[in-house]
PDB file of C-alpha atoms in Angstrom:
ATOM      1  CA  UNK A   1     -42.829  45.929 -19.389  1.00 48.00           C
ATOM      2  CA  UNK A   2     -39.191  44.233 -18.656  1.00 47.00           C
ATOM      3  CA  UNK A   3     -37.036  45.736 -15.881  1.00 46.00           C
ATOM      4  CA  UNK A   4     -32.955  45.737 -17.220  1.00 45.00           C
ATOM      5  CA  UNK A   5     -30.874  45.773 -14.435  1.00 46.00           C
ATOM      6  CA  UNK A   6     -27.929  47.345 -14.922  1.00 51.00           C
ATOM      7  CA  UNK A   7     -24.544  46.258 -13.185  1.00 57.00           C
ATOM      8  CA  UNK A   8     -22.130  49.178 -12.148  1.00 67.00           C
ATOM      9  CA  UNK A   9     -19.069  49.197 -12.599  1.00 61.00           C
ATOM     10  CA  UNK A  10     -18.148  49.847  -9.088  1.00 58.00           C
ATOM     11  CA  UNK A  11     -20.245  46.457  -8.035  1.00 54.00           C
ATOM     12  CA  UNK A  12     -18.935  44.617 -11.076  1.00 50.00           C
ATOM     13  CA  UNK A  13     -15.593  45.041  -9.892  1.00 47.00           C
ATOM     14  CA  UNK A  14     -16.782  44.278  -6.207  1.00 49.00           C
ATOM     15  CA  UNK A  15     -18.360  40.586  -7.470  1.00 52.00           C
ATOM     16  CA  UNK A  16     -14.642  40.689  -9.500  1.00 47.00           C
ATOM     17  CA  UNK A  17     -12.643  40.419  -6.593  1.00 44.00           C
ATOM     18  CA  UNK A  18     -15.076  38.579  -4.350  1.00 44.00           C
ATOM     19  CA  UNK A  19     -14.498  35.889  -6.686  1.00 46.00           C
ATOM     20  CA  UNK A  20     -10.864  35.776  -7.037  1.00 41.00           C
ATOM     21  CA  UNK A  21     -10.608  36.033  -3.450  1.00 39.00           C
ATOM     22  CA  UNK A  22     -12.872  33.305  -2.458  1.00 43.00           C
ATOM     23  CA  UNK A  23     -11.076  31.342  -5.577  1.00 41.00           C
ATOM     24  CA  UNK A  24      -7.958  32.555  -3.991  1.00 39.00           C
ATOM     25  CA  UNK A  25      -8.428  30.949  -0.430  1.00 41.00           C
ATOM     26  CA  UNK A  26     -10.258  27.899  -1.679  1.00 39.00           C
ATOM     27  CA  UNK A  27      -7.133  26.664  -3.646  1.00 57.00           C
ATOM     28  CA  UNK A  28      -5.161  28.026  -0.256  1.00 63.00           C
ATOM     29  CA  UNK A  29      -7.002  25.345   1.693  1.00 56.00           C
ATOM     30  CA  UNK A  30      -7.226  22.653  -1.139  1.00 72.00           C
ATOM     31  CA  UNK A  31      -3.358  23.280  -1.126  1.00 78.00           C
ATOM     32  CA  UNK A  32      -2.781  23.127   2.821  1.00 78.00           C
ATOM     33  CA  UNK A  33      -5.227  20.317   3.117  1.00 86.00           C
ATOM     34  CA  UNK A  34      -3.390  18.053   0.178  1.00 86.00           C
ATOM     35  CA  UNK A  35       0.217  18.787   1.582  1.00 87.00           C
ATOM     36  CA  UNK A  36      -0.508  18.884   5.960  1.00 85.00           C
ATOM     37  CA  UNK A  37      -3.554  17.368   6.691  1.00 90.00           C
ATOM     38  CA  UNK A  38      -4.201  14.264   4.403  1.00 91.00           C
ATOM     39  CA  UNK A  39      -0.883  12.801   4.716  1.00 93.00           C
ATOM     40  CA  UNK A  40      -1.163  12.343   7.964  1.00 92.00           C
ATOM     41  CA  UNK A  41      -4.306  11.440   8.370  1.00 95.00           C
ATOM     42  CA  UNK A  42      -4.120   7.786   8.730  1.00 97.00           C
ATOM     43  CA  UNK A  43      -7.146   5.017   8.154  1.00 97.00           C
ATOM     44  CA  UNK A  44      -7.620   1.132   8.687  1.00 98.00           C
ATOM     45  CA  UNK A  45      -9.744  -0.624   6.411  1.00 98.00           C
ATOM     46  CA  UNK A  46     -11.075  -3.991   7.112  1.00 98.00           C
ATOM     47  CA  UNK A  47     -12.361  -6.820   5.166  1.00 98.00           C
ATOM     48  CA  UNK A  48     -13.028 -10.219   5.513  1.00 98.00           C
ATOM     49  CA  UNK A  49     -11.701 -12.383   2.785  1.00 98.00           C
ATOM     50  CA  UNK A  50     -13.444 -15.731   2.131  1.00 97.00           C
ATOM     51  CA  UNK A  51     -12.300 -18.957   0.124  1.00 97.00           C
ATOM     52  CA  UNK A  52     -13.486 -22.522   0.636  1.00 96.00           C
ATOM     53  CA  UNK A  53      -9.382 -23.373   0.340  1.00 97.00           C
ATOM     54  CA  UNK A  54      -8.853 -21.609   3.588  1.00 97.00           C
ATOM     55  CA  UNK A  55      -8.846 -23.932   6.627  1.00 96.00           C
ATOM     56  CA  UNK A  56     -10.857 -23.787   9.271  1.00 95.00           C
ATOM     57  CA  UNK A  57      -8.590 -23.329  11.228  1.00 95.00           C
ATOM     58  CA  UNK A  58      -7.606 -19.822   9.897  1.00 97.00           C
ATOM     59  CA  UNK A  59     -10.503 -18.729  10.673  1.00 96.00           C
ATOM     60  CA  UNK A  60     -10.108 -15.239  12.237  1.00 97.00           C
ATOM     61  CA  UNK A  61      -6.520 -15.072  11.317  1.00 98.00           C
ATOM     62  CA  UNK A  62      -5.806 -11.343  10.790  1.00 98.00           C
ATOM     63  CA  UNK A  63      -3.130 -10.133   7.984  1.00 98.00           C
ATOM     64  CA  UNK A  64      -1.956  -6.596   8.271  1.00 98.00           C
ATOM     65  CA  UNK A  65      -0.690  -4.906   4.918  1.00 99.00           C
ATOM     66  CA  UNK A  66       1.249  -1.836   4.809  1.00 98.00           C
ATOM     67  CA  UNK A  67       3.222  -0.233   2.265  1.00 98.00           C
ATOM     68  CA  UNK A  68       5.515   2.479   0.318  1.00 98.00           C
ATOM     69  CA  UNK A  69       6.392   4.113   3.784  1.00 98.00           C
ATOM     70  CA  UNK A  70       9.019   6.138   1.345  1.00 97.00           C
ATOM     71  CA  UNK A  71      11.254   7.208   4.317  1.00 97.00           C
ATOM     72  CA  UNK A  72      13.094  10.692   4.092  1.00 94.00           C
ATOM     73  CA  UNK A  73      10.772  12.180   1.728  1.00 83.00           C
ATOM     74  CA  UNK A  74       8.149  13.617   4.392  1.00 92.00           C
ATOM     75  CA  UNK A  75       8.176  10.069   6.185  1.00 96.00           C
ATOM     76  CA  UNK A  76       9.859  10.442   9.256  1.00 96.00           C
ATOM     77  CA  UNK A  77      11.073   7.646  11.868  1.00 98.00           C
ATOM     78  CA  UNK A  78       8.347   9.197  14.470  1.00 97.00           C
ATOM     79  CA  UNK A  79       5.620   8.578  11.754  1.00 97.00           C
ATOM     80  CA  UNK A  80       7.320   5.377  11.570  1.00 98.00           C
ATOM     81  CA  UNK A  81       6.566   4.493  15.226  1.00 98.00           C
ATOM     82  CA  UNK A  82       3.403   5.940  14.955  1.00 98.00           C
ATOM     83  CA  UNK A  83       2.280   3.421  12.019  1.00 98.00           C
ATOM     84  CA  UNK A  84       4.165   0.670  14.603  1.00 98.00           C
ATOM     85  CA  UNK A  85       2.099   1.244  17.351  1.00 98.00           C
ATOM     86  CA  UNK A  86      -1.066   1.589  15.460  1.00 98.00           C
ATOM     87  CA  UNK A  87      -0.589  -2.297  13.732  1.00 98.00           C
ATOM     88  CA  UNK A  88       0.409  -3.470  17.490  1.00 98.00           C
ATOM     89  CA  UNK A  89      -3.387  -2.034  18.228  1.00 98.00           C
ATOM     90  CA  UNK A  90      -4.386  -4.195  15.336  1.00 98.00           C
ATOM     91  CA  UNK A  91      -3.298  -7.646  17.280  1.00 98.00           C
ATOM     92  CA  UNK A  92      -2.163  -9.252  13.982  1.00 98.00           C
ATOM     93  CA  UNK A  93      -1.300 -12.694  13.859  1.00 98.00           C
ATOM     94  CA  UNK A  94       0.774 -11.803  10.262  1.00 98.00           C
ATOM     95  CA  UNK A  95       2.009  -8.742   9.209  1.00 98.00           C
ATOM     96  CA  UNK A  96       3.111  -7.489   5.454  1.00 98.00           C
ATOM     97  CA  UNK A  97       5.135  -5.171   4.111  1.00 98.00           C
ATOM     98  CA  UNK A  98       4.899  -4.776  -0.066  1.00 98.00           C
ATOM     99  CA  UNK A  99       7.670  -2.539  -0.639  1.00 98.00           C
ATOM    100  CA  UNK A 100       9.634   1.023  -0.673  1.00 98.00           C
ATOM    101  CA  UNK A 101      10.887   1.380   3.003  1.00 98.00           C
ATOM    102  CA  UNK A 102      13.117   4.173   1.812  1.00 97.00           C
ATOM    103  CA  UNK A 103      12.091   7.004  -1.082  1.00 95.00           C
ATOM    104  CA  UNK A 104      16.070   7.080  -1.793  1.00 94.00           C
ATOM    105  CA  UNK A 105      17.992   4.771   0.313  1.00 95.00           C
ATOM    106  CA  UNK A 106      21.717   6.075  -0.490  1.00 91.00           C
ATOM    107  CA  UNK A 107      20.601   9.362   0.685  1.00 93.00           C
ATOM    108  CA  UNK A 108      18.457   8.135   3.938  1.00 95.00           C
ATOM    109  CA  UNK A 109      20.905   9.350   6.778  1.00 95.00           C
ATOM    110  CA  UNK A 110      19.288   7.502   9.656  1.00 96.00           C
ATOM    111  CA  UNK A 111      18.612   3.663   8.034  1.00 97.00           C
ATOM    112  CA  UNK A 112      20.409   2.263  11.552  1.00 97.00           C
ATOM    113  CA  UNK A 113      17.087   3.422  12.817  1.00 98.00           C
ATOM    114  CA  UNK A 114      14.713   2.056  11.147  1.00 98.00           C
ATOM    115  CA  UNK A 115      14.894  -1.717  12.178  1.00 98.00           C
ATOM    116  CA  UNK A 116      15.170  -1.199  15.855  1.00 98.00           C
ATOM    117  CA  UNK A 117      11.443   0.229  15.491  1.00 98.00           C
ATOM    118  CA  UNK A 118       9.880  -2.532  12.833  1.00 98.00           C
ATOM    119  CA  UNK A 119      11.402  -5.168  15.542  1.00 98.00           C
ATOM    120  CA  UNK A 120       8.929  -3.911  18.003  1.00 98.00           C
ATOM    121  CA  UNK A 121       5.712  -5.488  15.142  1.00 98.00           C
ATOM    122  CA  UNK A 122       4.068  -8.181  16.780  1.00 98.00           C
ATOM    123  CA  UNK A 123       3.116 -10.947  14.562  1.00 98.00           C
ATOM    124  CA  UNK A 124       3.076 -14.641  16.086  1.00 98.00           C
ATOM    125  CA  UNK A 125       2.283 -16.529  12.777  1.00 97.00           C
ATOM    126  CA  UNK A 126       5.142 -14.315  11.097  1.00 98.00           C
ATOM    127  CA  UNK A 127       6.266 -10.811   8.950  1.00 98.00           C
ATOM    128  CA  UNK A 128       6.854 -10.953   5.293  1.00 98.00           C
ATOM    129  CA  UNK A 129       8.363  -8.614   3.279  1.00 98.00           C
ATOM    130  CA  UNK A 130       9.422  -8.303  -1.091  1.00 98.00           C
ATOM    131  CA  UNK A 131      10.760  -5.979  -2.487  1.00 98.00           C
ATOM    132  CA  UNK A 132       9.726  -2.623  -4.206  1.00 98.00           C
ATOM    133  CA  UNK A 133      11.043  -0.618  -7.214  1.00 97.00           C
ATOM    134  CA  UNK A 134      12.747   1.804  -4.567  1.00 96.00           C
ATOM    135  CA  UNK A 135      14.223  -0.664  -2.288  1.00 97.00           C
ATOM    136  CA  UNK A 136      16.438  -1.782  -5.532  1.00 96.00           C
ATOM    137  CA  UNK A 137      16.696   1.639  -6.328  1.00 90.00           C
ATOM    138  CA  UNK A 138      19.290   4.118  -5.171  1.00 84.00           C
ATOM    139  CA  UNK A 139      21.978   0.864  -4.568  1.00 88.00           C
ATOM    140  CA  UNK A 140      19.028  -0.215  -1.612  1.00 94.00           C
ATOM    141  CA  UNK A 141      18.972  -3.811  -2.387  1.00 97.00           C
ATOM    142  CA  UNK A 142      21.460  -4.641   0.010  1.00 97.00           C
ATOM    143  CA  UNK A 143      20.306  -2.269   3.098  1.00 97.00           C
ATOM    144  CA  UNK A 144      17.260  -3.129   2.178  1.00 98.00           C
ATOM    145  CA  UNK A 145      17.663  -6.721   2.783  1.00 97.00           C
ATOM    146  CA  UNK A 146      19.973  -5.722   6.047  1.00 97.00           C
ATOM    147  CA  UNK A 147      17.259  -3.528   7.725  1.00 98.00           C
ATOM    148  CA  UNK A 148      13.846  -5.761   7.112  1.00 98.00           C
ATOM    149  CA  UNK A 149      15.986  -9.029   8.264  1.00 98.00           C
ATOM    150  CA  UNK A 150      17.096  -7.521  11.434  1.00 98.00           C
ATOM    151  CA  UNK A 151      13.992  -6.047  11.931  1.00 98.00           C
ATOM    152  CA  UNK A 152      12.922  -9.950  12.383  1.00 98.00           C
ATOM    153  CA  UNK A 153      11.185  -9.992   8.721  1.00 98.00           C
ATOM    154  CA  UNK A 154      11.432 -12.746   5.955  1.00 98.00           C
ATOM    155  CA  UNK A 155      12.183 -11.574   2.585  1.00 98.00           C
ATOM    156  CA  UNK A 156      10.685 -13.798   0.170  1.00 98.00           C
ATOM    157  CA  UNK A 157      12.271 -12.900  -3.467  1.00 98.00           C
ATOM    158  CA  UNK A 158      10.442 -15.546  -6.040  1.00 98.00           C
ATOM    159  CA  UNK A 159       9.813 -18.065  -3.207  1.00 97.00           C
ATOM    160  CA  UNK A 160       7.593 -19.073  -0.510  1.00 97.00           C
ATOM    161  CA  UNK A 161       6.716 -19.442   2.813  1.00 97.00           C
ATOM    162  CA  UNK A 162       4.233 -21.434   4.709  1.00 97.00           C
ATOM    163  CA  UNK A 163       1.931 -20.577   7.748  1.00 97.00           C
ATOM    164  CA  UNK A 164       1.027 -23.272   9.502  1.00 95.00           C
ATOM    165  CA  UNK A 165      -1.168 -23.828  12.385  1.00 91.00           C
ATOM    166  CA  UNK A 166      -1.582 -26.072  15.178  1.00 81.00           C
ATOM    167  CA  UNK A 167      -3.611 -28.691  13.444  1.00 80.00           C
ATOM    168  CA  UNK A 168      -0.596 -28.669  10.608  1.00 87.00           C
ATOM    169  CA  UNK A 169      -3.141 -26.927   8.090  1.00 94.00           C
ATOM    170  CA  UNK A 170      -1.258 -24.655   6.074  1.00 96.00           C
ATOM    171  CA  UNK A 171      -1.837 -21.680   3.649  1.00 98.00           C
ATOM    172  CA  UNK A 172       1.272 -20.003   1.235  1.00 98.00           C
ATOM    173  CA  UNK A 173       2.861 -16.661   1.401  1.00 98.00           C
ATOM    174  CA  UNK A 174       4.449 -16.143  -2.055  1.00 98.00           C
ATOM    175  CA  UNK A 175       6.908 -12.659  -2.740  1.00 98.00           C
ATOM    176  CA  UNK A 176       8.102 -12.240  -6.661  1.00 98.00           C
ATOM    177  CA  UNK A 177      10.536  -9.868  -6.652  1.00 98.00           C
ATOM    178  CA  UNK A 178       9.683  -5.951  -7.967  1.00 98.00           C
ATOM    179  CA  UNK A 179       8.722  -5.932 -11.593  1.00 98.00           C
ATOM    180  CA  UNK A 180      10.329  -2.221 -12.714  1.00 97.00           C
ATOM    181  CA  UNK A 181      13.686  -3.300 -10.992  1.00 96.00           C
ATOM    182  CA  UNK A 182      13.971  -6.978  -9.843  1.00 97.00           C
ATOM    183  CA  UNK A 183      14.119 -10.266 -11.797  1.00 97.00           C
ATOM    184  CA  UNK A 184      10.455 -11.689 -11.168  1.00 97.00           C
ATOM    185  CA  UNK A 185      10.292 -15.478 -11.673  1.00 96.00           C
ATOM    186  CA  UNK A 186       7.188 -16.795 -11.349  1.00 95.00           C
ATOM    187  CA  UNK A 187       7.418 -19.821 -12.150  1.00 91.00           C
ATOM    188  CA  UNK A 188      10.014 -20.663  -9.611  1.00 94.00           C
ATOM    189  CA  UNK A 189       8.085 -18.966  -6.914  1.00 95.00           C
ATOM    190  CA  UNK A 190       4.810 -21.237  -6.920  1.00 94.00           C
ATOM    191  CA  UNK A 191       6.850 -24.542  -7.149  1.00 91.00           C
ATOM    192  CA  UNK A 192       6.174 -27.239  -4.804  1.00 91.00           C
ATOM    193  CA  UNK A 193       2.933 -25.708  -3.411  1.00 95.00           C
ATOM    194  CA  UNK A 194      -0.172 -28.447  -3.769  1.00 94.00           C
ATOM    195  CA  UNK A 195      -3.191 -26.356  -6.162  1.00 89.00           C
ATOM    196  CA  UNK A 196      -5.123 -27.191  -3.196  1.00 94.00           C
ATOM    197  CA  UNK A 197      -3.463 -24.266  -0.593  1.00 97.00           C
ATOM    198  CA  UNK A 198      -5.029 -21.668  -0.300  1.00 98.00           C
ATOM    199  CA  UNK A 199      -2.248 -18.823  -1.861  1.00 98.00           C
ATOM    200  CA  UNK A 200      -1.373 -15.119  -1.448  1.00 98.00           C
ATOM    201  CA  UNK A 201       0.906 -13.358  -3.275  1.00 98.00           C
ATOM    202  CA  UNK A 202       3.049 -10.004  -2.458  1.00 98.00           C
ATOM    203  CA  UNK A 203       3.646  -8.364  -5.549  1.00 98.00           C
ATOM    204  CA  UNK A 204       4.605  -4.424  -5.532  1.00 98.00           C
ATOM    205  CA  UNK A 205       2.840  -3.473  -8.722  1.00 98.00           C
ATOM    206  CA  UNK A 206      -0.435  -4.144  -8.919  1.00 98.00           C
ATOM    207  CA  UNK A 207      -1.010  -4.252 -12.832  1.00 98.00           C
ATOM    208  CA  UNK A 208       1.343  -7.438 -12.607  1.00 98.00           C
ATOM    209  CA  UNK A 209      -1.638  -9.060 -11.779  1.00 98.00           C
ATOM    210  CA  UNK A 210      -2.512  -9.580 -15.402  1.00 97.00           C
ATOM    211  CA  UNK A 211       0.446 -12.197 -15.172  1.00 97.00           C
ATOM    212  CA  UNK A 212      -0.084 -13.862 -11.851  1.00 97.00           C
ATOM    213  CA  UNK A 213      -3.397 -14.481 -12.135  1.00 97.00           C
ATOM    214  CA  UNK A 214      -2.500 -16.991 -14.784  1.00 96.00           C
ATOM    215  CA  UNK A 215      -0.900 -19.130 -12.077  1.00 96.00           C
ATOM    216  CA  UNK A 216      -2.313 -20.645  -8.432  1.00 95.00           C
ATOM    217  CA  UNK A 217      -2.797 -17.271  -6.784  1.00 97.00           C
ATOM    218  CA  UNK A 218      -5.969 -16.571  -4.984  1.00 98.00           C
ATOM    219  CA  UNK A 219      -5.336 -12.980  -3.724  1.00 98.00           C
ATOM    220  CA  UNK A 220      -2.423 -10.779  -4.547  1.00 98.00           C
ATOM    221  CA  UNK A 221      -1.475  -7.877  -2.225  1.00 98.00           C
ATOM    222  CA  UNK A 222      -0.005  -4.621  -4.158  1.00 98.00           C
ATOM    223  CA  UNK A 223       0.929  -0.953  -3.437  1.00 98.00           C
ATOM    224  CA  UNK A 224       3.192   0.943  -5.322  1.00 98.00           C
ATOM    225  CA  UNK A 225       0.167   3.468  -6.606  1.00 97.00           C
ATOM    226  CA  UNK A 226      -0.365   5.321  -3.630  1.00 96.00           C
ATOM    227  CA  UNK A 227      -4.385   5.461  -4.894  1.00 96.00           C
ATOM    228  CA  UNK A 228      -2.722   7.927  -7.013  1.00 94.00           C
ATOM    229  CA  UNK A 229      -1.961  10.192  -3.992  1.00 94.00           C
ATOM    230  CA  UNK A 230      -4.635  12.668  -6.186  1.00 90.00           C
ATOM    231  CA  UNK A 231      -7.844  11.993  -6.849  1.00 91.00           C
ATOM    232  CA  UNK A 232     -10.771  14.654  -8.294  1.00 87.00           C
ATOM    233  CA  UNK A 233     -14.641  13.746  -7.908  1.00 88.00           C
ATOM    234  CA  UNK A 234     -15.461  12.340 -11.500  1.00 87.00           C
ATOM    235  CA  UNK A 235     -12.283  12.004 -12.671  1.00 89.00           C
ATOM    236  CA  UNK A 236     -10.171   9.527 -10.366  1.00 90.00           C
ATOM    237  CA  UNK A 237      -6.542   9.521 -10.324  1.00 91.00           C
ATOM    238  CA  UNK A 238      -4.611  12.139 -11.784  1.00 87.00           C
ATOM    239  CA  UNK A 239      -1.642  10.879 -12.282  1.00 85.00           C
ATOM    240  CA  UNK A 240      -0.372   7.019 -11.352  1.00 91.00           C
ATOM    241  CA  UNK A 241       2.887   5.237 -11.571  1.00 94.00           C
ATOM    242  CA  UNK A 242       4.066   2.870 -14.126  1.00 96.00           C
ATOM    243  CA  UNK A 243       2.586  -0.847 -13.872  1.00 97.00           C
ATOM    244  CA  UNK A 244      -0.302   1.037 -11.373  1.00 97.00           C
ATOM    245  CA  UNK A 245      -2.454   2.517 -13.975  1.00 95.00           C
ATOM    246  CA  UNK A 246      -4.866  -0.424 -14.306  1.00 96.00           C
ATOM    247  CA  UNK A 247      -5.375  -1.173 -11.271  1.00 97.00           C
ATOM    248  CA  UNK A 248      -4.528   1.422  -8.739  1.00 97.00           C
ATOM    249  CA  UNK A 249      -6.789   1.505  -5.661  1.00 97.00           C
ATOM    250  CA  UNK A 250      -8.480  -1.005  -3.415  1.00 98.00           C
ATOM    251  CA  UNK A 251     -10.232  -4.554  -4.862  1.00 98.00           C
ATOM    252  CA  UNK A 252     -10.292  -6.072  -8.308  1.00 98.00           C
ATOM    253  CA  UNK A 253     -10.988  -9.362  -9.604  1.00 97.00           C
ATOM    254  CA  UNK A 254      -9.006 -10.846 -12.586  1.00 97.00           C
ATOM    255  CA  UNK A 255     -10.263 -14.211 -13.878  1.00 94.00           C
ATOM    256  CA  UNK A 256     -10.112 -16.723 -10.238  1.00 94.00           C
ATOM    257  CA  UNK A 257      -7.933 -14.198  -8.407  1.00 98.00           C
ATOM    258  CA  UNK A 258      -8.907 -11.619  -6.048  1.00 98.00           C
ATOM    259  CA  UNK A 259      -5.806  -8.224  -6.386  1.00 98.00           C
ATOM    260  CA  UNK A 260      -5.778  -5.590  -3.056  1.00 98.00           C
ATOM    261  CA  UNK A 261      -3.870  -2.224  -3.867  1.00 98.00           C
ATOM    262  CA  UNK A 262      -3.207  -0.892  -0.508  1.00 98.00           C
ATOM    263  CA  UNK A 263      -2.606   3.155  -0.806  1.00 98.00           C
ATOM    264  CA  UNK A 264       0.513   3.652   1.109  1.00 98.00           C
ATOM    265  CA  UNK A 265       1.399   5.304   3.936  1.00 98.00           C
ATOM    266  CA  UNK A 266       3.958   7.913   2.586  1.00 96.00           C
ATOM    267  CA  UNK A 267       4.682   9.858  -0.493  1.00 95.00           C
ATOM    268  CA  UNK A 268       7.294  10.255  -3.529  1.00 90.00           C
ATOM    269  CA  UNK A 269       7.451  12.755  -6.031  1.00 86.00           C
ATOM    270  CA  UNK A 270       5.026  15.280  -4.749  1.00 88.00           C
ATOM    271  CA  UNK A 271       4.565  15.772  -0.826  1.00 91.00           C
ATOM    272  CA  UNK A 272       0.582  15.758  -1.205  1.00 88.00           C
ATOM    273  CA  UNK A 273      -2.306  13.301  -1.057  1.00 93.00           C
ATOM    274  CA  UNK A 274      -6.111  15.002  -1.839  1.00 89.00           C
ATOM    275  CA  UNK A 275      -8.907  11.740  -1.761  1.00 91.00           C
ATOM    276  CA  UNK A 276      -6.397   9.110  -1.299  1.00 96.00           C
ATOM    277  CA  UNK A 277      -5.112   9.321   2.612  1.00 97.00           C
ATOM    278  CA  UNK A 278      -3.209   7.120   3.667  1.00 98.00           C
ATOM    279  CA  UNK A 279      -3.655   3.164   4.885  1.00 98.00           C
ATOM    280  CA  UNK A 280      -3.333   0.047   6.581  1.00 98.00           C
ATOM    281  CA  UNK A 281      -5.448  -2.928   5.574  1.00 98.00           C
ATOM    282  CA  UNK A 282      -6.809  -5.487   7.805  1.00 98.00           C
ATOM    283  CA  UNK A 283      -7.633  -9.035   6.454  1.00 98.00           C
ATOM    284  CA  UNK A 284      -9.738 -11.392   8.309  1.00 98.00           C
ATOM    285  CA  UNK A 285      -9.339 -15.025   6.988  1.00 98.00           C
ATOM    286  CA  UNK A 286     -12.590 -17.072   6.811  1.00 98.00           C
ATOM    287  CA  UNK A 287     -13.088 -20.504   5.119  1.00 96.00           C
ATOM    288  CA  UNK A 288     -16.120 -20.924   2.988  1.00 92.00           C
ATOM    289  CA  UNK A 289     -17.923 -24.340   2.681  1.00 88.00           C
ATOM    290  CA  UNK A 290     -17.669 -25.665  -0.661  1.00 79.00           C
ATOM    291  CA  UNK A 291     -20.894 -24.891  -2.543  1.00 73.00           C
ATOM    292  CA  UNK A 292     -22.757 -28.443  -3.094  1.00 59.00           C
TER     293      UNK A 292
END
């Protein structure tokens, strides 16, 4: 003989609200958590990159990335010191910045600020910078180019640099200038460098890897996508920039070369990050013995 319970409508109404309650506070949280907590909560990620081109002598050289700070749009110049202090903690012996200092920099009201606290990076073996879609943006080019030189950085705009050690072993720092608003030349930015150097390239959008990896480039450093800034379980991003929607979040490997998209540190557009918080990357050189 089957039972049939039958639901009142007094506790029908009572599961009702239960539900849009609880539904209620969990998108409260999910909403405080994406726009106070995530932002800020910073991480350092650390890998060891490996490459029979890189001298011995680099061995346990340490790059720090870090990227799309986005000033003035819930970036502040404390955060700034914050992220400062925390590479400093890092001991790098480079340090590299791939683009959008400033979310709008015509607007920024306090851009005399911001290179008194980059000069404090330490980075013996040097600090490289290119350029990003909003550093051109917003008539930045100029401050742009103002703040990150005082600031003691090299702004390499389809060219290179060399970092050289004692022994006069070498590897190549190559910048192309930003894809969406610069005039990227790459085949003026690997002249002159031997195939046999080991190369990195500072590009801001990732998906321009598709391009440079059809030239000497052994690891490209991006950021530009933010990871997204959110991700759902399942799903991944929901929404990504232009020239970040292939390739949008930590390592990738297109034919010989190795891409990094670093997240970011700030935000643009919306003031929230859910799954994607923000980062700097460590990179531990190694050289790899030629496989006989």
């Amino acid at each position: 003989m089957k039972t049939v319970t039958t639901m009142t409508r007094r506790a029908f109404l009572q599961k009702s609200i239960s539900s849009l309650l609880g539904g209620i506070a969990l998108t409260s949280f999910g909403y405080y958590y994406a726009r106070f907590i995530e932002p800020k909560r910073l991480t350092v990620t650390a890998h060891t990159v490996s490459h029979s081109l890189i001298p011995k002598s680099f061995d346990g050289i340490k790059i720090v990335q870090f990227s799309d700070t986005h000033l003035g749009y819930h970036f502040s110049l404390a955060q700034l010191r914050h992220i400062v202090m925390r590479i400093n903690d890092l001991t790098p012996d480079v340090v590299v910045f791939t683009g959008d200092l400033m979310d709008a920099p015509n607007q920024y009201r306090f851009s005399h600020d911001i290179a008194p606290i980059l000069t404090k990076i330490r980075a013996p073996l040097g600090k490289f910078c290119i350029y990003g879609n909003h550093d051109h943006g917003g008539y930045g080019t100029d401050l742009y180019k103002k703040i990150m030189e005082q600031a003691g950085f090299q702004i390499l705009v389809n060219k290179h640099a060399w970092i050289e050690q004692g022994d006069k072993s070498k590897i190549a720092i190559v910048g192309a200038d930003d894809l969406m608003l610069g005039k990227p030349d790459f085949s003026k930015m690997f002249q002159s460098i031997p195939p046999s150097t080991y190369t990195i390239l500072l590009l801001h959008e990732p998906d321009g890897a598709t391009k440079a990896a059809r030239y000497p480039v052994h690891l490209q450093l991006s950021g530009h996508s933010h990871g997204g800034q959110i991700q759902l379980p399942f799903i991944g991003p929901l929404v990504t920039p232009p020239l970040a929607v292939q390739y949008y979040e930590g390592f990738y490997h297109i034919q010989d070369m190795t891409l990094y998209v670093n997240r970011g540190l700030g935000t643009t557009r919306m003031p929230f990050r859910f799954l994607t918080p923000p980062e700097l990357t460590v990179f531990t050189l190694k050289h790899e013995p030629p496989s006989s």
